[in-house]
mmCIF file of C-alpha atoms and ligand atoms in Angstrom:
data_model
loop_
_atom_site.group_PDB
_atom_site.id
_atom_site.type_symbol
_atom_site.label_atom_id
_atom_site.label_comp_id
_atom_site.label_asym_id
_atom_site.label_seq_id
_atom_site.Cartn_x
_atom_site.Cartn_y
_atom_site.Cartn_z
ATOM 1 C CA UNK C 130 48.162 45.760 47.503
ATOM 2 C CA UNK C 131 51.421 43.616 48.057
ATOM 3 C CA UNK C 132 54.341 44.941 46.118
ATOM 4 C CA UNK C 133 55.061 41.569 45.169
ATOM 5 C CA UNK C 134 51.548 40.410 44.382
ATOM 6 C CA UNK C 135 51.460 43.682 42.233
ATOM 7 C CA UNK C 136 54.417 42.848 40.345
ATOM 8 C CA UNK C 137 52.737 39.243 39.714
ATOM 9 C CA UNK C 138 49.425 40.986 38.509
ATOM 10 C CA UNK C 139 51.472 42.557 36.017
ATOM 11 C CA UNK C 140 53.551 39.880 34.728
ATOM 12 C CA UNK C 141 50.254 37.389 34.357
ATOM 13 C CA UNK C 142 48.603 40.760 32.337
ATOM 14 C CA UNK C 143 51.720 41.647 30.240
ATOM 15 C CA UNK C 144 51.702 37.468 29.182
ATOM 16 C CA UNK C 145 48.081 37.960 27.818
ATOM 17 C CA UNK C 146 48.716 41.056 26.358
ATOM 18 C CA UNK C 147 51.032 39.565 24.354
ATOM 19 C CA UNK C 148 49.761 36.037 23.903
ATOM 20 C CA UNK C 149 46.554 36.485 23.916
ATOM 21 C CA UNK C 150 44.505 32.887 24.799
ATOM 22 C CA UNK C 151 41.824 31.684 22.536
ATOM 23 C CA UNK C 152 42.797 34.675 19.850
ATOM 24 C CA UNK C 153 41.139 34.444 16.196
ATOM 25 C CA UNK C 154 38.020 33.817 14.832
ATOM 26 C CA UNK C 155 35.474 31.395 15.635
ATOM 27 C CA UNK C 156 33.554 28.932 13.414
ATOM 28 C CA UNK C 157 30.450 28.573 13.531
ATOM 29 C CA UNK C 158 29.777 31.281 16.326
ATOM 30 C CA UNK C 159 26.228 32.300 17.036
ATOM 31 C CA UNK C 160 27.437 35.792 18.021
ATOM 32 C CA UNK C 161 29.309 38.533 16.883
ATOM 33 C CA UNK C 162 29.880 41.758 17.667
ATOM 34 C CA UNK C 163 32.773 44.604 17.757
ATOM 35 C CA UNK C 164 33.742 46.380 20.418
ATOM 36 C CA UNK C 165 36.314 49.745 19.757
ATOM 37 C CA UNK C 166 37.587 51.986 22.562
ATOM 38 C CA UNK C 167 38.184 55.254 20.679
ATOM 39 C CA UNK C 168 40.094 56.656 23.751
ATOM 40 C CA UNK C 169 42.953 54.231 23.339
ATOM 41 C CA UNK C 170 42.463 52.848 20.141
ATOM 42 C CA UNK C 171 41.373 49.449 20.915
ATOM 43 C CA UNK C 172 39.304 46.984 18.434
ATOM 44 C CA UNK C 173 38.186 43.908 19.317
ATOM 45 C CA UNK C 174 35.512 41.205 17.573
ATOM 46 C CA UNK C 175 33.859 38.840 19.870
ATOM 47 C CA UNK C 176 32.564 35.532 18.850
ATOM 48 C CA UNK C 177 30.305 33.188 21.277
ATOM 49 C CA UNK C 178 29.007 30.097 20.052
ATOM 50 C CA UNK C 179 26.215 29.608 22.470
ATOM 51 C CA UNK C 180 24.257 26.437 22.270
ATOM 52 C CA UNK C 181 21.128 26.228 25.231
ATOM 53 C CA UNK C 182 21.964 29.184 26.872
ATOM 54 C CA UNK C 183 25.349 27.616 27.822
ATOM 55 C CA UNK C 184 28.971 29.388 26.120
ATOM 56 C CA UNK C 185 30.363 26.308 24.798
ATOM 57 C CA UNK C 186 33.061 28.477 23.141
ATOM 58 C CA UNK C 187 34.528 31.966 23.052
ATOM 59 C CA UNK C 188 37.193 33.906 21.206
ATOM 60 C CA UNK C 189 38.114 36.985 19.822
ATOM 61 C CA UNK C 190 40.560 39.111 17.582
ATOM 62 C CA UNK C 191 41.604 42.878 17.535
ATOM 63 C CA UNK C 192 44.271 44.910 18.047
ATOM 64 C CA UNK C 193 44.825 47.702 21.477
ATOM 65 C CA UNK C 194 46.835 47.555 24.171
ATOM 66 C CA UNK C 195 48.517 45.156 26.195
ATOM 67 C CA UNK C 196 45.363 45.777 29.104
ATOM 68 C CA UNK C 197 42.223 45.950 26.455
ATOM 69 C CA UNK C 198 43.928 42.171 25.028
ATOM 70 C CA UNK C 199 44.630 41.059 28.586
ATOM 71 C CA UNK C 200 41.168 41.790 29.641
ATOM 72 C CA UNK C 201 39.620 39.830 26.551
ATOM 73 C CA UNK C 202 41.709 36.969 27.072
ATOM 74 C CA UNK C 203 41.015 36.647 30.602
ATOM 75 C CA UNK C 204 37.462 37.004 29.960
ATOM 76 C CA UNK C 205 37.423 34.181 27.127
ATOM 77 C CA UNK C 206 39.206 31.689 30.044
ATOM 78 C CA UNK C 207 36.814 32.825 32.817
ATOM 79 C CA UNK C 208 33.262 32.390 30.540
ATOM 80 C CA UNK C 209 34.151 29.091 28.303
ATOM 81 C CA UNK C 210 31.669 26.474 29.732
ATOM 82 C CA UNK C 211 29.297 29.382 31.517
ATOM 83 C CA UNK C 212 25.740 29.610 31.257
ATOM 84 C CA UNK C 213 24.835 32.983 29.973
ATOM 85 C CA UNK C 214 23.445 34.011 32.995
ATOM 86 C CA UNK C 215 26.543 33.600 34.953
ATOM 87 C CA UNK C 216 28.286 35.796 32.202
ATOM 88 C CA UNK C 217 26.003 38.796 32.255
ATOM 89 C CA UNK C 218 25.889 38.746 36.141
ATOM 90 C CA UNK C 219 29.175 39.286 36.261
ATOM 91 C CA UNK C 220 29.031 42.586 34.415
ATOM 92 C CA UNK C 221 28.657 44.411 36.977
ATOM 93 C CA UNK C 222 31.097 43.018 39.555
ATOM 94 C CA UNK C 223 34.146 43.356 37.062
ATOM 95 C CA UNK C 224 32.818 45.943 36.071
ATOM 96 C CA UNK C 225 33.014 47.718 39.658
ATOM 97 C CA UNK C 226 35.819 46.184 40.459
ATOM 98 C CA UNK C 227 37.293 47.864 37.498
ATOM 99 C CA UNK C 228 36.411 51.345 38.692
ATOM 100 C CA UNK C 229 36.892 50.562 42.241
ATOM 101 C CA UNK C 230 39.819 48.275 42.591
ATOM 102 C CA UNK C 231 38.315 46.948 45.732
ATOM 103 C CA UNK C 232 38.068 43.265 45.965
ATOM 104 C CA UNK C 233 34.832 41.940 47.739
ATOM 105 C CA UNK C 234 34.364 39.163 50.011
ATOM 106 C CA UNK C 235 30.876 37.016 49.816
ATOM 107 C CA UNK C 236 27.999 38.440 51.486
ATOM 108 C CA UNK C 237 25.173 36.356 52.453
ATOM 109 C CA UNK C 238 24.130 34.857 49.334
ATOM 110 C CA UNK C 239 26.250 36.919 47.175
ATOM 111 C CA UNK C 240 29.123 35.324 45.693
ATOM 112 C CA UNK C 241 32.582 37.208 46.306
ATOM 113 C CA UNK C 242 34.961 38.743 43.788
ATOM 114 C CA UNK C 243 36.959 35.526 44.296
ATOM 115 C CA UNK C 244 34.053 34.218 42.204
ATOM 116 C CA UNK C 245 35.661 36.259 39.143
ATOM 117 C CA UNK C 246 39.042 34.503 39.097
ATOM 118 C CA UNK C 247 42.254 35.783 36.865
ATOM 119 C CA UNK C 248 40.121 38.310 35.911
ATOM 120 C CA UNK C 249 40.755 40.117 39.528
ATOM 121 C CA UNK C 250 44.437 40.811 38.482
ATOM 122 C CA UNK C 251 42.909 43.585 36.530
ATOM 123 C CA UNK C 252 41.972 45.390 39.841
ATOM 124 C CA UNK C 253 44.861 47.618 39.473
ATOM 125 C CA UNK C 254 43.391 49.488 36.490
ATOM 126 C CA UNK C 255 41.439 51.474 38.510
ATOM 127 C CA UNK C 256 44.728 53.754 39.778
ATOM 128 C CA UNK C 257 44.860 55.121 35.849
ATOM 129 C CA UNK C 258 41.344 55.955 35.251
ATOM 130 C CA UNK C 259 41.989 56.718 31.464
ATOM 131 C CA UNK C 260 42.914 52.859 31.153
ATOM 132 C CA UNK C 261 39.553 51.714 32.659
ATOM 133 C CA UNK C 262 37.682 51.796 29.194
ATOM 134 C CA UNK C 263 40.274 49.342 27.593
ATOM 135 C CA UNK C 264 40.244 46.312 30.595
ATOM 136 C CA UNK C 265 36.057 47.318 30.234
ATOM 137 C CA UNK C 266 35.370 47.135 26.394
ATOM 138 C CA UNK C 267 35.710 43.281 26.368
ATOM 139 C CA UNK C 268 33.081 43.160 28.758
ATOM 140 C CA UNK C 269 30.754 45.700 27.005
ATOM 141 C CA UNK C 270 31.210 43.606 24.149
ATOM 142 C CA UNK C 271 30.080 40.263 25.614
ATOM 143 C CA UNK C 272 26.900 42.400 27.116
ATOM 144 C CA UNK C 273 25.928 43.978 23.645
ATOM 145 C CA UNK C 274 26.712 40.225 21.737
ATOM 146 C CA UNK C 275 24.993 38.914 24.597
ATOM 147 C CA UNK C 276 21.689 40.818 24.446
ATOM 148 C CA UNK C 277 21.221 40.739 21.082
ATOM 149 C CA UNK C 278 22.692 43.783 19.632
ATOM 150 C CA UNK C 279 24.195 43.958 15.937
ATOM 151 C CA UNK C 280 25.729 47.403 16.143
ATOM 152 C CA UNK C 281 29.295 48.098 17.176
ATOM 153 C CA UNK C 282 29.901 49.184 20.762
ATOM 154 C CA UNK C 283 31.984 51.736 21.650
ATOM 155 C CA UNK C 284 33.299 52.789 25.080
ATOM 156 C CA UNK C 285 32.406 56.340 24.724
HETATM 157 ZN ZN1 ZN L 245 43.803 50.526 25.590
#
């Protein structure tokens, strides 16, 4: 990657991780759920209010590291206004992009990474594989809320 894009990428996540968007609780949220990353230390709550399978708001609280806060703030932005079929199919491409750091174009019918916005300046957690866990927990969290589950999630 571009030194100076790189430097960019980590401005835009250091601003999140410390000012985290659409931080605090959420009332009247359909779902809840915690999320902890025991490797790192990081504790988040999600909230979704979903109303016909659409996420007409998002937000969450918890303490960790500037990259596990980034990573749920980003997420919030990215899902607000998403059907939640558009949020669980993106599991798995931030999720690989995560582990990968590879950026994908479209492919036939397949959207590209582009498709995942902001939260692509998180690609360069994938050069400190003990950090993966805390830009990933958000999105285990959503998954888990998502699919019904009531018990805590944890990374490991
Ligand atoms: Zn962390």
């Amino acid at each position: 990657m571009d030194p100076e894009l790189r430097e960019l990428y980590q401005d835009l996540i250091l601003d999140h991780g410390r000012q985290p968007r659409n931080f605090g609780p959420l009332p009247g949220y359909s779902h809840r759920l915690e999320g902890v990353n025991p490797l790192c230390g990081d504790k988040l709550v999600l909230y979704l209010k979903v109303v016909d399978d659409r996420i007409e708001d998002i937000s969450f609280e918890g303490a960790g590291c500037a990259i596990s806060m980034a990573s749920a703030s980003l997420m919030t932005e990215r899902l607000r206004g998403r059907s939640v079929d558009e949020a669980m199919a993106l599991f798995d491409p931030v999720h690989r992009l995560l582990m990968t750091g590879e950026l994908r174009p479209a492919a036939n019918s397949e959207p590209g990474d582009e498709n995942l916005g902001k939260v692509r300046m998180l690609a360069g957690v994938s050069a400190f594989p003990s950090r993966v866990k805390c830009a990933t927990l958000a999105w285990h969290t959503l998954r888990a809320a998502l699919s019904g589950e009531s018990k805590p999630v944890s990374t490991e």
